[in-house]
Coordinates of C-alpha atoms in Angstrom, one line a residue:
M32 CA -9.1 -40.8 -19.0
R33 CA -6.3 -41.7 -16.8
K34 CA -3.3 -43.2 -18.3
I35 CA -0.8 -46.1 -17.1
T36 CA 1.7 -43.8 -16.2
T37 CA 5.9 -45.5 -14.5
S38 CA 5.9 -42.7 -11.8
A39 CA 3.6 -40.2 -10.2
Y40 CA 3.3 -36.2 -11.7
T41 CA 5.1 -34.2 -10.4
P42 CA 3.1 -30.6 -9.7
T43 CA 4.4 -27.8 -12.0
E44 CA 1.8 -24.8 -10.7
F45 CA 2.3 -23.1 -7.0
T46 CA 1.1 -19.1 -6.0
I47 CA 0.8 -17.5 -3.4
E48 CA -1.5 -14.6 -1.8
N49 CA -1.2 -11.9 0.3
I50 CA -4.5 -11.5 1.9
S51 CA -2.9 -8.9 4.4
D52 CA 0.8 -8.4 5.9
T53 CA -0.6 -11.5 8.8
V54 CA -2.5 -13.8 6.2
A55 CA -1.2 -15.6 3.2
K56 CA -2.8 -18.8 0.5
I57 CA -0.5 -20.2 -0.8
S58 CA -1.2 -22.8 -3.8
A59 CA 0.1 -25.8 -5.5
W60 CA -1.9 -28.3 -8.4
P61 CA -2.3 -30.3 -9.8
F62 CA -0.9 -33.6 -7.5
E63 CA -2.3 -37.2 -8.0
I64 CA -5.0 -38.5 -5.6
G65 CA -3.9 -39.2 -2.6
Y66 CA -1.2 -36.8 -2.7
G67 CA -2.3 -33.8 -1.7
I68 CA -2.6 -34.4 1.8
T69 CA 0.1 -36.9 2.5
L70 CA 2.5 -32.6 1.9
A71 CA -0.4 -30.9 2.9
H72 CA -0.5 -32.5 6.8
P73 CA 2.7 -32.7 7.5
L74 CA 3.6 -29.2 7.0
R75 CA 0.1 -28.0 8.1
R76 CA 1.7 -30.2 11.8
L77 CA 5.2 -28.3 11.1
L78 CA 4.4 -24.6 10.7
Y79 CA 2.8 -24.9 14.2
T80 CA 5.9 -26.3 16.1
S81 CA 9.0 -25.7 14.2
T82 CA 8.7 -21.5 13.1
I83 CA 10.6 -19.9 15.6
G84 CA 9.2 -16.8 17.5
Y85 CA 9.0 -14.7 20.8
A86 CA 7.8 -15.0 23.6
P87 CA 8.1 -14.1 27.8
T88 CA 9.2 -16.8 30.1
A89 CA 9.6 -15.4 32.9
I90 CA 8.5 -12.3 35.3
H91 CA 9.2 -10.3 37.9
I92 CA 6.9 -7.9 39.7
D93 CA 8.3 -6.0 42.2
G94 CA 6.6 -6.3 45.1
V95 CA 4.4 -8.9 44.4
S96 CA 5.8 -13.0 45.5
H97 CA 3.9 -15.2 42.9
E98 CA 1.4 -15.0 40.9
F99 CA -1.3 -15.7 42.3
D100 CA -0.8 -12.2 44.4
S101 CA -2.1 -9.4 44.2
M102 CA -0.6 -5.6 43.7
R103 CA -2.7 -2.4 45.1
G104 CA -3.6 0.3 42.7
M105 CA -3.6 -2.1 39.3
F106 CA -7.1 -2.7 38.8
E107 CA -6.3 -6.3 37.4
D108 CA -4.9 -9.4 39.8
V109 CA -0.9 -10.4 39.3
A110 CA -2.9 -13.3 37.9
L111 CA -4.6 -11.6 35.1
F112 CA -2.3 -9.6 34.5
I113 CA 0.1 -12.4 33.4
I114 CA -2.6 -13.8 31.3
N115 CA -2.9 -10.7 29.1
L116 CA 0.9 -9.7 30.0
K117 CA 1.0 -13.5 27.1
K118 CA -1.5 -11.8 24.7
L119 CA 1.2 -9.4 23.7
R120 CA 3.4 -10.6 20.8
F121 CA 7.1 -9.9 21.2
K122 CA 10.7 -9.0 18.8
L123 CA 13.4 -8.4 19.7
K124 CA 14.9 -6.1 17.8
S125 CA 18.7 -7.4 18.7
N126 CA 17.8 -10.6 18.0
A127 CA 19.3 -12.2 19.7
D128 CA 18.8 -15.9 21.3
K129 CA 17.4 -13.9 25.2
E130 CA 16.9 -10.4 26.3
I131 CA 16.1 -9.6 30.0
V132 CA 13.4 -6.4 29.3
E133 CA 12.8 -4.0 32.7
F134 CA 9.4 -2.2 32.7
S135 CA 8.2 0.9 34.3
F136 CA 5.5 2.5 34.1
K137 CA 3.8 5.6 36.4
G138 CA 0.0 5.8 37.2
P139 CA -2.8 6.9 36.6
K140 CA -2.2 4.8 33.1
E141 CA -3.7 2.3 30.8
I142 CA -1.3 0.2 29.2
Y143 CA -1.2 -0.7 25.5
G144 CA 1.7 -3.2 24.2
K145 CA 2.6 -0.3 22.9
D146 CA 3.2 1.2 25.7
L147 CA 5.9 -1.5 26.0
N148 CA 7.9 -0.6 23.0
N149 CA 11.5 0.6 23.4
N150 CA 15.1 0.0 22.1
Q151 CA 15.3 -4.1 23.0
V152 CA 11.6 -4.7 22.0
E153 CA 8.8 -4.7 20.0
V154 CA 5.5 -5.4 20.8
V155 CA 3.7 -6.2 17.0
N156 CA -0.3 -5.9 18.2
T157 CA -0.1 -2.5 20.0
D158 CA -3.4 -2.5 20.4
A159 CA -3.7 -4.9 22.9
Y160 CA -4.6 -4.3 26.6
L161 CA -2.4 -5.1 29.6
A162 CA -3.2 -3.3 33.0
T163 CA -5.0 -0.6 34.3
I164 CA -3.0 1.5 37.3
N165 CA -4.2 4.9 39.5
E166 CA -3.3 7.6 40.0
D167 CA -0.9 6.5 43.8
A168 CA 0.6 3.3 42.1
E169 CA 4.2 2.8 40.1
L170 CA 4.5 -0.3 38.1
K171 CA 7.2 -2.1 37.3
F172 CA 8.6 -5.7 36.0
T173 CA 11.3 -6.9 34.8
L174 CA 11.3 -9.7 31.5
I175 CA 12.7 -12.8 30.3
I176 CA 11.7 -12.9 26.4
E177 CA 13.3 -15.6 24.8
K178 CA 13.1 -17.7 21.4
G179 CA 12.1 -21.0 20.9
I180 CA 10.0 -23.1 19.1
G181 CA 6.7 -24.8 19.9
Y182 CA 5.4 -24.3 22.9
V183 CA 6.7 -24.8 26.6
P184 CA 5.7 -25.3 29.8
S185 CA 5.9 -23.2 32.7
E186 CA 6.9 -26.1 34.5
E187 CA 9.8 -26.9 31.8
T188 CA 10.7 -23.7 31.7
K189 CA 10.9 -23.0 35.9
E190 CA 13.4 -25.4 35.3
L191 CA 15.7 -23.0 33.5
L192 CA 15.6 -20.0 35.6
N193 CA 18.7 -19.2 38.0
D194 CA 16.7 -16.0 40.4
P195 CA 14.1 -17.6 42.3
K196 CA 12.0 -13.5 42.2
F197 CA 10.9 -14.7 38.6
I198 CA 7.7 -16.2 38.1
A199 CA 7.8 -18.8 35.2
L200 CA 5.6 -19.1 32.3
D201 CA 4.2 -20.9 29.8
A202 CA 5.7 -19.4 26.7
F203 CA 4.2 -19.7 23.3
F204 CA 6.1 -19.0 20.8
T205 CA 5.1 -20.6 17.5
P206 CA 4.2 -17.5 15.6
V207 CA 2.3 -19.1 13.4
R208 CA -1.8 -18.3 14.8
E209 CA -3.8 -20.4 12.5
A210 CA -2.7 -23.0 9.7
T211 CA -5.4 -25.1 7.9
Y212 CA -5.2 -25.9 4.1
D213 CA -7.7 -27.4 1.5
I214 CA -7.9 -30.0 -0.2
E215 CA -9.5 -29.0 -3.7
K216 CA -9.9 -30.9 -7.4
V217 CA -7.9 -29.6 -10.7
L218 CA -8.9 -30.2 -14.5
F219 CA -5.3 -31.3 -15.9
E220 CA -4.0 -32.4 -19.2
D221 CA -8.3 -33.6 -18.9
N222 CA -8.5 -35.6 -16.4
P223 CA -10.3 -34.0 -13.1
D224 CA -8.8 -36.3 -10.9
Y225 CA -6.2 -33.8 -9.8
E226 CA -5.5 -32.2 -6.8
K227 CA -4.6 -28.8 -5.0
V228 CA -3.4 -27.7 -2.6
V229 CA -5.3 -24.6 -1.1
L230 CA -2.9 -24.0 2.0
T231 CA -4.3 -20.6 3.7
I232 CA -1.3 -19.0 7.2
T233 CA -2.2 -17.0 9.2
T234 CA 0.8 -15.3 12.0
D235 CA 0.8 -13.0 14.7
G236 CA 2.6 -10.5 12.7
Q237 CA 6.5 -11.2 14.2
I238 CA 7.1 -12.9 11.1
T239 CA 5.2 -13.0 7.2
P240 CA 2.6 -15.8 6.6
N241 CA 5.4 -16.5 3.6
E242 CA 8.3 -17.2 6.3
A243 CA 7.1 -19.3 7.9
F244 CA 6.1 -21.7 4.7
Q245 CA 9.6 -21.5 4.0
N246 CA 10.9 -22.3 8.2
A247 CA 8.8 -25.2 7.3
L248 CA 9.8 -26.9 4.1
E249 CA 12.7 -26.0 5.2
A250 CA 12.5 -28.1 8.9
M251 CA 10.1 -30.6 6.5
Y252 CA 13.4 -31.1 3.8
K253 CA 16.4 -31.9 7.1
Q254 CA 14.3 -34.7 8.6
L255 CA 14.3 -36.2 5.6
S256 CA 18.0 -35.2 4.9
V257 CA 18.8 -38.4 7.8
F258 CA 17.8 -40.8 4.8
D259 CA 19.0 -38.9 1.9
K260 CA 22.4 -40.7 3.7
I261 CA 21.2 -44.5 2.3
T262 CA 19.1 -43.0 -0.4
N263 CA 20.9 -40.5 -2.2
V264 CA 17.1 -38.9 -3.1
R265 CA 18.3 -35.6 -3.2
S266 CA 21.1 -36.1 -5.9
I267 CA 18.8 -38.2 -8.4
I268 CA 15.8 -35.5 -8.2
K269 CA 18.2 -33.0 -8.8
N270 CA 19.5 -34.7 -11.6
Q271 CA 16.3 -35.6 -12.6
A272 CA 15.0 -31.8 -12.6
T273 CA 18.0 -30.9 -14.4
S274 CA 16.8 -33.6 -17.0
N275 CA 14.1 -31.4 -17.3
E276 CA 15.6 -27.8 -17.7
L277 CA 17.7 -29.0 -20.6
E278 CA 14.6 -29.5 -22.2
N279 CA 13.5 -26.8 -22.2
T280 CA 16.1 -24.7 -23.5
K281 CA 17.4 -25.2 -27.9
L282 CA 20.2 -28.1 -26.4
L283 CA 17.5 -31.0 -27.6
Q284 CA 16.7 -29.7 -30.5
N285 CA 17.8 -31.2 -33.8
I286 CA 20.9 -28.5 -35.5
T287 CA 18.9 -28.0 -38.6
D288 CA 16.6 -25.4 -35.9
L289 CA 19.8 -23.4 -36.7
N290 CA 19.1 -22.7 -40.2
L291 CA 23.0 -23.3 -40.5
S292 CA 23.4 -22.8 -44.3
A293 CA 24.2 -26.8 -46.2
R294 CA 28.2 -26.7 -46.1
S295 CA 27.8 -25.9 -42.3
Y296 CA 25.3 -28.7 -42.0
N297 CA 26.4 -31.2 -43.7
C298 CA 29.7 -30.9 -42.7
L299 CA 27.9 -31.5 -38.7
E300 CA 25.6 -34.2 -40.6
K301 CA 28.5 -36.2 -42.2
A302 CA 30.7 -35.8 -38.2
G303 CA 27.9 -37.6 -36.3
V304 CA 26.1 -33.5 -35.0
V305 CA 22.8 -33.7 -34.8
Y306 CA 21.9 -32.0 -31.8
I307 CA 22.9 -28.0 -30.6
G308 CA 23.7 -29.3 -27.5
E309 CA 26.8 -31.7 -28.2
L310 CA 28.0 -28.1 -30.7
A311 CA 28.2 -26.7 -26.9
L312 CA 30.2 -29.3 -24.9
M313 CA 32.6 -29.2 -28.1
S314 CA 35.4 -27.1 -27.4
V315 CA 36.4 -24.7 -30.4
N316 CA 39.5 -26.7 -31.2
E317 CA 37.8 -30.0 -30.9
L318 CA 34.2 -27.8 -33.4
A319 CA 37.3 -26.8 -35.4
G320 CA 38.7 -29.9 -36.0
L321 CA 36.0 -31.3 -37.1
K322 CA 36.9 -32.5 -40.7
N323 CA 36.2 -30.1 -44.0
L324 CA 34.8 -28.0 -41.5
G325 CA 36.2 -24.3 -42.7
K326 CA 37.2 -21.1 -41.4
K327 CA 34.0 -19.8 -42.8
S328 CA 31.3 -22.5 -41.4
L329 CA 33.5 -22.8 -38.4
D330 CA 32.3 -18.8 -37.6
E331 CA 28.8 -19.3 -39.0
I332 CA 28.5 -21.9 -36.2
K333 CA 30.3 -19.8 -33.5
S334 CA 27.6 -16.8 -34.3
I335 CA 25.2 -18.9 -34.7
M336 CA 25.5 -20.1 -31.0
E337 CA 25.7 -17.1 -29.1
S338 CA 22.9 -16.0 -31.2
I339 CA 20.8 -18.2 -29.1
G340 CA 22.9 -17.2 -25.5
F341 CA 24.6 -21.4 -25.5
P342 CA 28.4 -20.7 -27.2
V343 CA 30.4 -23.2 -28.3
G344 CA 32.3 -24.7 -26.0
T345 CA 29.7 -22.1 -23.0
S346 CA 30.8 -22.9 -19.2
K347 CA 27.3 -22.4 -18.6
L348 CA 26.7 -26.3 -18.6
S349 CA 29.1 -26.7 -15.2
D350 CA 27.9 -29.7 -13.6
N351 CA 25.3 -30.6 -16.1
R352 CA 27.4 -31.1 -18.9
D353 CA 27.3 -34.8 -18.0
I354 CA 23.2 -34.4 -17.9
L355 CA 23.2 -33.4 -21.3
S356 CA 25.8 -35.5 -22.7
K357 CA 23.9 -38.3 -21.3
K358 CA 20.8 -37.3 -22.7
I359 CA 22.2 -36.8 -26.5
A360 CA 23.3 -39.7 -26.6
E361 CA 19.8 -41.7 -24.4
L362 CA 18.2 -39.5 -27.7
K363 CA 20.4 -40.7 -30.6
A364 CA 20.1 -44.6 -29.5
Q365 CA 15.9 -43.9 -29.5
N366 CA 16.5 -42.9 -32.8
E367 CA 18.7 -45.3 -34.1
G368 CA 15.6 -48.3 -32.7

């Protein structure tokens, strides 16, 4: 039976199943009803549109003036050659934004993606077919390969060309070949109405599916950050996350869990110390200054606090000190109430 709540449940479970180097399934759950598709759909779109990849944006072929031309000694006409070329997936070894790369082949030869590998570029799909030239032919061409996102038509890449001998190409930058999602029902706390999001990501090998997913998440955060200027939601979420983390430590447990000697416990109780976190927030001098706390009790408390990973006056808390203090104050107020 569904409970009445004041906020949506925050998913806690996350898995990545790497099916191959280019395919992965990413799952997250449990989501409230409707939240799964609300998050999965924009992530899918961002996987296609925001993931950086490389693509040829222009080509010059020696002896060829336009894409509808033909080349003597090559089985394919220029149009088919360009279609095959656009199926190749490139990576620039320099990680530069743009490279001009020259290629030269003498026949007879069947040319595949692997034949274009050199000190500037790496072709990911090495077995992809490009062209066949006969014994009398020599194929020389120059590619402009650029880094980008999404899809850019040849009409737009043409505007960026400074050399009229180059033929502008449609540029398919995205390395994500396919991104799909399924929304599954999942049982959580005896309630079958929660959702599980399963994203299946397939890339062309330029990057891994995990990298593509991370890029999409970063793009989503950046797009939403404009609203943070007025809502400060990131700070709120960070504080909530930190509060949840603190609850999973010993800091919010009662000092009885420390198994102190009766003398030490009674002294802390009389001083109003209830939670272990209060000891972590104190400096050694503050603790030593508690009424009737002798050196033996001081040493005992210091030793036990060190053993649980939160020494008296610990620097571990840093920015979380205020959050811990507030949480302890809330707990004390609830107990008094």
